[in-house]
Short mmCIF file of C-alpha atoms in Angstrom, two decimals:
data_model
loop_
_atom_site.label_atom_id
_atom_site.label_comp_id
_atom_site.label_asym_id
_atom_site.label_seq_id
_atom_site.Cartn_x
_atom_site.Cartn_y
_atom_site.Cartn_z
CA UNK S 4 76.05 203.91 68.42
CA UNK S 5 74.84 202.68 65.02
CA UNK S 6 74.07 204.71 61.94
CA UNK S 7 70.41 205.25 62.90
CA UNK S 8 69.03 208.04 65.02
CA UNK S 9 66.09 205.89 66.16
CA UNK S 10 65.76 203.55 69.09
CA UNK S 11 64.61 200.36 67.31
CA UNK S 12 65.41 198.56 64.05
CA UNK S 13 63.38 195.67 62.69
CA UNK S 14 65.30 195.32 59.47
CA UNK S 15 62.71 196.83 57.14
CA UNK S 16 61.40 200.17 55.94
CA UNK S 17 57.69 199.41 56.61
CA UNK S 18 55.84 202.26 58.36
CA UNK S 19 52.78 200.20 59.41
CA UNK S 20 54.48 197.91 61.93
CA UNK S 21 55.85 198.56 65.40
CA UNK S 22 59.06 200.12 64.02
CA UNK S 23 58.91 203.04 61.61
CA UNK S 24 61.30 203.46 58.69
CA UNK S 25 63.08 206.05 60.86
CA UNK S 26 63.79 203.29 63.39
CA UNK S 27 61.50 204.96 65.91
CA UNK S 28 58.84 203.04 67.83
CA UNK S 29 55.39 203.48 66.32
CA UNK S 30 52.98 205.58 68.42
CA UNK S 31 49.56 207.15 68.10
CA UNK S 32 49.97 210.59 66.53
CA UNK S 33 52.99 209.76 64.37
CA UNK S 34 50.95 209.91 61.15
CA UNK S 35 51.28 206.24 60.29
CA UNK S 36 48.53 203.67 60.89
CA UNK S 37 50.00 200.74 62.80
CA UNK S 38 48.40 197.56 61.42
CA UNK S 39 46.11 195.68 63.80
CA UNK S 40 46.72 198.31 66.49
CA UNK S 41 45.38 201.65 65.24
CA UNK S 42 42.23 202.38 63.26
CA UNK S 43 43.58 205.71 62.05
CA UNK S 44 46.43 208.16 62.65
CA UNK S 45 46.16 211.74 61.48
CA UNK S 46 49.41 212.96 63.07
CA UNK S 47 47.65 215.04 65.73
CA UNK S 48 46.05 214.58 69.12
CA UNK S 49 42.88 216.56 68.39
CA UNK S 50 39.83 214.88 69.93
CA UNK S 51 37.14 216.50 67.79
CA UNK S 52 38.22 215.51 64.28
CA UNK S 53 37.65 212.24 62.41
CA UNK S 54 40.47 210.43 64.22
CA UNK S 55 40.42 210.46 68.00
CA UNK S 56 43.53 210.98 70.12
CA UNK S 57 43.39 207.23 70.82
CA UNK S 58 43.84 206.58 67.06
CA UNK S 59 40.31 205.22 66.74
CA UNK S 60 37.75 206.51 64.24
CA UNK S 61 35.33 209.04 65.67
CA UNK S 62 31.83 207.58 66.01
CA UNK S 63 28.46 208.54 67.36
CA UNK S 64 28.25 207.36 70.95
CA UNK S 65 31.94 207.77 71.81
CA UNK S 66 31.18 210.76 74.04
CA UNK S 67 33.05 213.36 71.95
CA UNK S 68 31.33 215.70 69.51
CA UNK S 69 32.95 215.45 66.09
CA UNK S 70 33.24 219.01 64.76
CA UNK S 71 31.07 219.73 61.74
CA UNK S 72 29.59 216.22 61.80
CA UNK S 73 27.74 215.65 65.07
CA UNK S 74 25.37 218.03 66.83
CA UNK S 75 25.89 216.22 70.13
CA UNK S 76 27.41 213.05 71.56
CA UNK S 77 26.45 211.91 75.05
CA UNK S 78 28.31 208.62 74.98
CA UNK S 79 25.32 206.33 74.53
CA UNK S 80 22.90 205.03 71.92
CA UNK S 81 19.76 206.08 73.77
CA UNK S 82 16.91 207.88 71.98
CA UNK S 83 15.25 208.86 75.28
CA UNK S 84 17.54 211.68 76.38
CA UNK S 85 18.79 214.98 74.90
CA UNK S 86 20.97 213.39 72.18
CA UNK S 87 19.75 210.71 69.78
CA UNK S 88 21.65 207.57 68.78
CA UNK S 89 22.33 209.38 65.49
CA UNK S 90 23.96 212.22 67.49
CA UNK S 91 21.19 214.66 66.72
CA UNK S 92 19.77 216.92 69.42
CA UNK S 93 16.44 215.81 70.90
CA UNK S 94 13.76 217.31 73.07
CA UNK S 95 13.25 214.59 75.71
CA UNK S 96 9.83 213.18 76.52
CA UNK S 97 7.81 215.31 78.98
CA UNK S 98 7.23 212.55 81.55
CA UNK S 99 7.70 208.92 82.45
CA UNK S 100 4.19 208.26 81.14
CA UNK S 101 5.22 209.64 77.75
CA UNK S 102 8.40 207.54 77.73
CA UNK S 103 6.40 204.38 78.46
CA UNK S 104 4.02 205.21 75.61
CA UNK S 105 7.01 205.51 73.24
CA UNK S 106 8.82 202.41 74.59
CA UNK S 107 6.38 199.97 76.21
CA UNK S 108 9.29 197.77 77.35
CA UNK S 109 11.04 200.65 79.16
CA UNK S 110 12.45 199.64 82.55
CA UNK S 111 12.31 201.49 85.88
CA UNK S 112 15.35 203.79 86.19
CA UNK S 113 16.47 207.42 85.95
CA UNK S 114 15.58 209.11 82.64
CA UNK S 115 16.01 212.63 81.26
CA UNK S 116 12.68 214.41 80.85
CA UNK S 117 11.54 217.87 79.72
CA UNK S 118 8.02 218.49 81.08
CA UNK S 119 7.55 221.94 79.52
CA UNK S 120 9.25 221.21 76.20
CA UNK S 121 11.90 223.12 74.30
CA UNK S 122 12.67 226.66 75.40
CA UNK S 123 11.38 226.38 78.95
CA UNK S 124 13.02 224.82 81.97
CA UNK S 125 16.08 222.83 80.94
CA UNK S 126 15.67 219.04 80.73
CA UNK S 127 16.44 217.24 83.98
CA UNK S 128 16.76 213.72 85.38
CA UNK S 129 13.92 211.96 87.17
CA UNK S 130 13.24 208.43 88.36
CA UNK S 131 10.54 206.54 86.47
CA UNK S 132 8.58 203.60 87.88
CA UNK S 133 7.60 201.63 84.79
CA UNK S 134 6.09 198.60 86.57
CA UNK S 135 3.77 199.50 89.44
CA UNK S 136 0.07 199.74 88.57
CA UNK S 137 0.83 199.83 84.84
CA UNK S 138 3.88 202.09 85.18
CA UNK S 139 4.55 205.56 83.82
CA UNK S 140 5.05 207.16 87.25
CA UNK S 141 7.38 210.16 87.63
CA UNK S 142 8.86 210.68 91.11
CA UNK S 143 8.45 214.41 91.86
CA UNK S 144 8.88 214.71 95.63
CA UNK S 145 10.89 213.10 98.43
CA UNK S 146 10.56 214.12 102.07
CA UNK S 147 12.21 212.68 105.20
CA UNK S 148 9.73 213.86 107.81
CA UNK S 149 12.16 213.71 110.70
CA UNK S 150 14.91 215.69 108.94
CA UNK S 151 14.03 219.08 110.42
CA UNK S 152 11.30 221.12 112.08
CA UNK S 153 10.38 223.14 108.99
CA UNK S 154 7.87 220.92 107.16
CA UNK S 155 7.46 220.41 103.39
CA UNK S 156 7.69 223.68 101.38
CA UNK S 157 5.08 224.52 98.76
CA UNK S 158 5.37 222.22 95.76
CA UNK S 159 4.65 224.69 92.95
CA UNK S 160 8.35 225.57 92.99
CA UNK S 161 11.50 223.44 92.90
CA UNK S 162 13.07 222.81 96.29
CA UNK S 163 16.41 221.07 96.88
CA UNK S 164 18.20 218.88 94.36
CA UNK S 165 17.09 215.54 92.92
CA UNK S 166 18.63 212.69 94.88
CA UNK S 167 17.77 209.20 93.67
CA UNK S 168 18.98 207.59 96.90
CA UNK S 169 15.93 209.30 98.49
CA UNK S 170 18.20 210.40 101.37
CA UNK S 171 17.50 214.16 101.13
CA UNK S 172 14.52 216.49 100.86
CA UNK S 173 13.64 217.73 97.37
CA UNK S 174 10.76 218.26 94.99
CA UNK S 175 10.21 219.33 91.41
CA UNK S 176 7.78 222.12 90.51
CA UNK S 177 4.37 220.41 90.34
CA UNK S 178 3.24 223.06 87.81
CA UNK S 179 5.54 221.46 85.21
CA UNK S 180 3.50 218.23 85.39
CA UNK S 181 0.01 219.34 86.36
CA UNK S 182 -1.60 219.68 82.92
CA UNK S 183 -0.55 216.19 81.82
CA UNK S 184 -1.27 214.47 85.13
CA UNK S 185 -4.36 212.32 85.69
CA UNK S 186 -3.32 210.43 88.85
CA UNK S 187 -1.09 210.95 91.87
CA UNK S 188 0.50 208.43 94.26
CA UNK S 189 1.65 209.05 97.81
CA UNK S 190 4.09 206.37 98.98
CA UNK S 191 5.68 205.97 102.39
CA UNK S 192 8.71 203.87 103.38
CA UNK S 193 9.74 203.56 107.00
CA UNK S 194 13.25 203.76 108.44
CA UNK S 195 15.52 203.58 105.42
CA UNK S 196 16.39 205.24 102.14
CA UNK S 197 15.27 203.68 98.90
CA UNK S 198 17.79 204.01 96.09
CA UNK S 199 16.37 203.22 92.64
CA UNK S 200 13.21 201.66 94.07
CA UNK S 201 9.74 201.88 92.60
CA UNK S 202 6.44 202.42 94.35
CA UNK S 203 5.96 198.71 95.07
CA UNK S 204 9.12 198.76 97.23
CA UNK S 205 7.52 201.18 99.69
CA UNK S 206 5.64 200.01 102.77
CA UNK S 207 2.42 201.81 101.88
CA UNK S 208 1.15 203.60 98.77
CA UNK S 209 -2.17 205.16 97.82
CA UNK S 210 -3.32 206.34 94.38
CA UNK S 211 -5.46 209.47 94.09
CA UNK S 212 -7.33 210.74 91.06
CA UNK S 213 -6.09 214.24 90.29
CA UNK S 214 -8.60 216.79 91.59
CA UNK S 215 -10.54 218.65 88.92
CA UNK S 216 -8.84 221.96 88.21
CA UNK S 217 -6.78 223.58 85.48
CA UNK S 218 -3.99 224.77 87.77
CA UNK S 219 -2.36 223.56 90.94
CA UNK S 220 -3.12 225.68 94.01
CA UNK S 221 -1.98 225.25 97.60
CA UNK S 222 -5.10 227.06 98.77
CA UNK S 223 -7.25 225.28 101.35
CA UNK S 224 -9.66 227.84 102.77
CA UNK S 225 -12.21 225.36 104.15
CA UNK S 226 -13.15 221.72 104.45
CA UNK S 227 -11.54 218.99 102.37
CA UNK S 228 -13.63 217.41 99.59
CA UNK S 229 -14.08 213.74 98.66
CA UNK S 230 -11.68 212.19 96.13
CA UNK S 231 -11.40 208.67 94.73
CA UNK S 232 -8.48 206.64 96.07
CA UNK S 233 -7.07 203.14 95.64
CA UNK S 234 -4.54 201.41 97.90
CA UNK S 235 -1.66 200.04 95.82
CA UNK S 236 0.73 198.84 98.53
CA UNK S 237 0.39 198.01 102.21
CA UNK S 238 -2.70 197.30 104.35
CA UNK S 239 -5.86 196.80 102.25
CA UNK S 240 -3.86 196.78 99.01
CA UNK S 241 -6.30 196.72 96.10
CA UNK S 242 -9.10 198.38 98.00
CA UNK S 243 -10.91 201.43 96.58
CA UNK S 244 -12.67 204.08 98.63
CA UNK S 245 -13.15 207.79 99.19
CA UNK S 246 -10.70 210.03 101.02
CA UNK S 247 -10.44 213.80 101.34
CA UNK S 248 -8.30 216.59 99.95
CA UNK S 249 -8.83 220.31 99.57
CA UNK S 250 -9.32 221.71 96.05
CA UNK S 251 -6.28 221.07 93.87
CA UNK S 252 -3.81 221.30 96.74
CA UNK S 253 -3.08 217.55 97.03
CA UNK S 254 -3.50 218.03 100.74
CA UNK S 255 -5.86 219.20 103.47
CA UNK S 256 -6.15 221.52 106.45
CA UNK S 257 -6.66 225.27 106.64
CA UNK S 258 -3.44 227.01 107.74
CA UNK S 259 -4.00 230.65 106.94
CA UNK S 260 -5.95 229.60 103.86
CA UNK S 261 -3.16 227.31 102.64
CA UNK S 262 -2.81 223.54 102.87
CA UNK S 263 -1.51 222.21 106.22
CA UNK S 264 -0.72 218.63 105.19
CA UNK S 265 0.15 216.89 101.92
CA UNK S 266 -1.67 213.63 101.30
CA UNK S 267 -5.15 212.33 102.08
CA UNK S 268 -7.36 212.40 105.16
CA UNK S 269 -10.04 209.85 106.07
CA UNK S 270 -12.67 212.52 106.69
CA UNK S 271 -13.58 216.03 105.62
CA UNK S 272 -11.78 218.45 107.90
CA UNK S 273 -10.07 221.83 107.97
CA UNK S 274 -8.38 221.42 111.35
CA UNK S 275 -4.58 221.33 111.29
CA UNK S 276 -4.37 219.14 114.39
CA UNK S 277 -7.03 216.63 113.27
CA UNK S 278 -4.70 213.72 112.57
CA UNK S 279 -7.46 211.13 112.32
CA UNK S 280 -7.07 207.41 112.89
CA UNK S 281 -4.30 206.13 110.57
CA UNK S 282 -6.77 204.26 108.38
CA UNK S 283 -5.68 202.56 105.17
CA UNK S 284 -6.84 205.45 102.98
CA UNK S 285 -5.22 208.13 105.18
CA UNK S 286 -1.64 209.11 104.31
CA UNK S 287 -0.19 212.54 105.03
CA UNK S 288 2.73 214.60 106.26
CA UNK S 289 2.92 218.26 107.38
CA UNK S 290 3.54 221.28 105.20
CA UNK S 291 5.70 224.18 106.26
CA UNK S 292 2.55 225.90 107.59
CA UNK S 293 1.47 223.11 109.95
CA UNK S 294 2.11 223.28 113.70
CA UNK S 295 2.81 219.53 113.45
CA UNK S 296 6.19 220.15 111.84
CA UNK S 297 7.38 221.14 115.32
CA UNK S 298 6.15 217.98 117.06
CA UNK S 299 9.15 216.81 119.06
CA UNK S 300 12.83 217.43 118.41
CA UNK S 301 14.10 216.14 115.09
CA UNK S 302 17.58 215.93 116.59
CA UNK S 303 16.29 213.36 119.08
CA UNK S 304 14.41 210.85 116.94
CA UNK S 305 12.24 209.18 119.61
CA UNK S 306 10.75 212.54 120.54
CA UNK S 307 9.63 213.44 117.02
CA UNK S 308 6.09 212.08 116.83
CA UNK S 309 2.94 213.18 115.00
CA UNK S 310 4.72 213.94 111.75
CA UNK S 311 3.00 211.54 109.38
CA UNK S 312 0.40 208.85 108.88
CA UNK S 313 1.29 205.83 106.80
CA UNK S 314 -1.95 204.44 105.43
CA UNK S 315 -2.88 201.92 108.09
CA UNK S 316 0.63 200.69 108.83
CA UNK S 317 1.18 199.08 112.20
CA UNK S 318 1.83 201.44 115.10
CA UNK S 319 5.44 200.33 115.22
CA UNK S 320 7.17 199.24 112.00
CA UNK S 321 10.93 198.83 112.19
CA UNK S 322 11.14 201.25 115.11
CA UNK S 323 9.08 203.88 113.31
CA UNK S 324 5.53 204.64 114.34
CA UNK S 325 2.86 205.82 111.94
CA UNK S 326 0.21 206.08 114.65
CA UNK S 327 0.88 209.22 116.59
CA UNK S 328 -2.26 209.34 118.76
CA UNK S 329 -0.26 207.56 121.45
CA UNK S 330 2.75 209.79 120.72
CA UNK S 331 4.99 206.91 119.75
CA UNK S 332 8.14 207.67 117.85
CA UNK S 333 8.14 208.41 114.14
CA UNK S 334 11.81 207.97 113.47
CA UNK S 335 12.64 207.94 109.78
CA UNK S 336 9.58 207.92 107.54
CA UNK S 337 10.37 208.66 103.86
CA UNK S 338 7.49 210.22 101.92
CA UNK S 339 7.25 210.43 98.14
CA UNK S 340 4.82 211.86 95.60
CA UNK S 341 4.52 210.41 92.10
CA UNK S 342 2.47 211.60 89.09
CA UNK S 343 1.37 210.15 85.77
#
């Protein structure tokens, strides 16, 4: 053994190369900055000071909050979430429509939004369609109509957990969006999930002007009233007409004074079982109060009929019927509700 206690010897006493003056191999945390390898070395492995445990300078966007310097650090340089690209805390935009107004070139994807602002419900993630019909659409509801025999719960409360693959049932509280909403879209896709897809990727979609009313209510004590609608996707795309909904329920049908079905009907009616004729302006699916939620056995897909109408779609589309008058199967219809 030589005279040195170290494990290397490069013949010099320089502390900034791979061999320290103690003849030990240089390493992050030894207190010496190795040239061309380390940006810094503060002789500790603390993550939250000016020199990271990787011996790189702390910086905004590295995903670690630098103590006493940064208020937040979410690992990106995005100004549309809860932490700015200057690592200052932000209140996110209230909706996809607001994001598009701030960034007209915004693309369709998942964003963080805060519909009721600071101090209310915590910010959460939502998918934004920034292309269809001018963009600015926030996806607030997803329902697989053949997933159970319970029907869609009331939408003025959060149900389930957001799932951008659209493979599970969930909805946000419509009350969070109601005041700022001017239009609503119902979109239906048959037979498969739709991860990261916008409204134009669905088989049928209809736009409805938000009914006049200051608050959302699921009340439907009588007949549905006329509302303006436009078909965005599917049969008769581009057509405008009248359809029917009840009050500010975004649905129709009197089930104990509450809405029986979410969506639009082609005529004024209060009858739960009046499914109509699957016309282009008629798109709906049953609420938890409708007897139609029990039509057939959801565990045996071909038996589960009369659960939705798809806005004039063919009676059999990819093994999934949207015309239930003949009691054909309605296997895997995915229903969504969007607001802007």
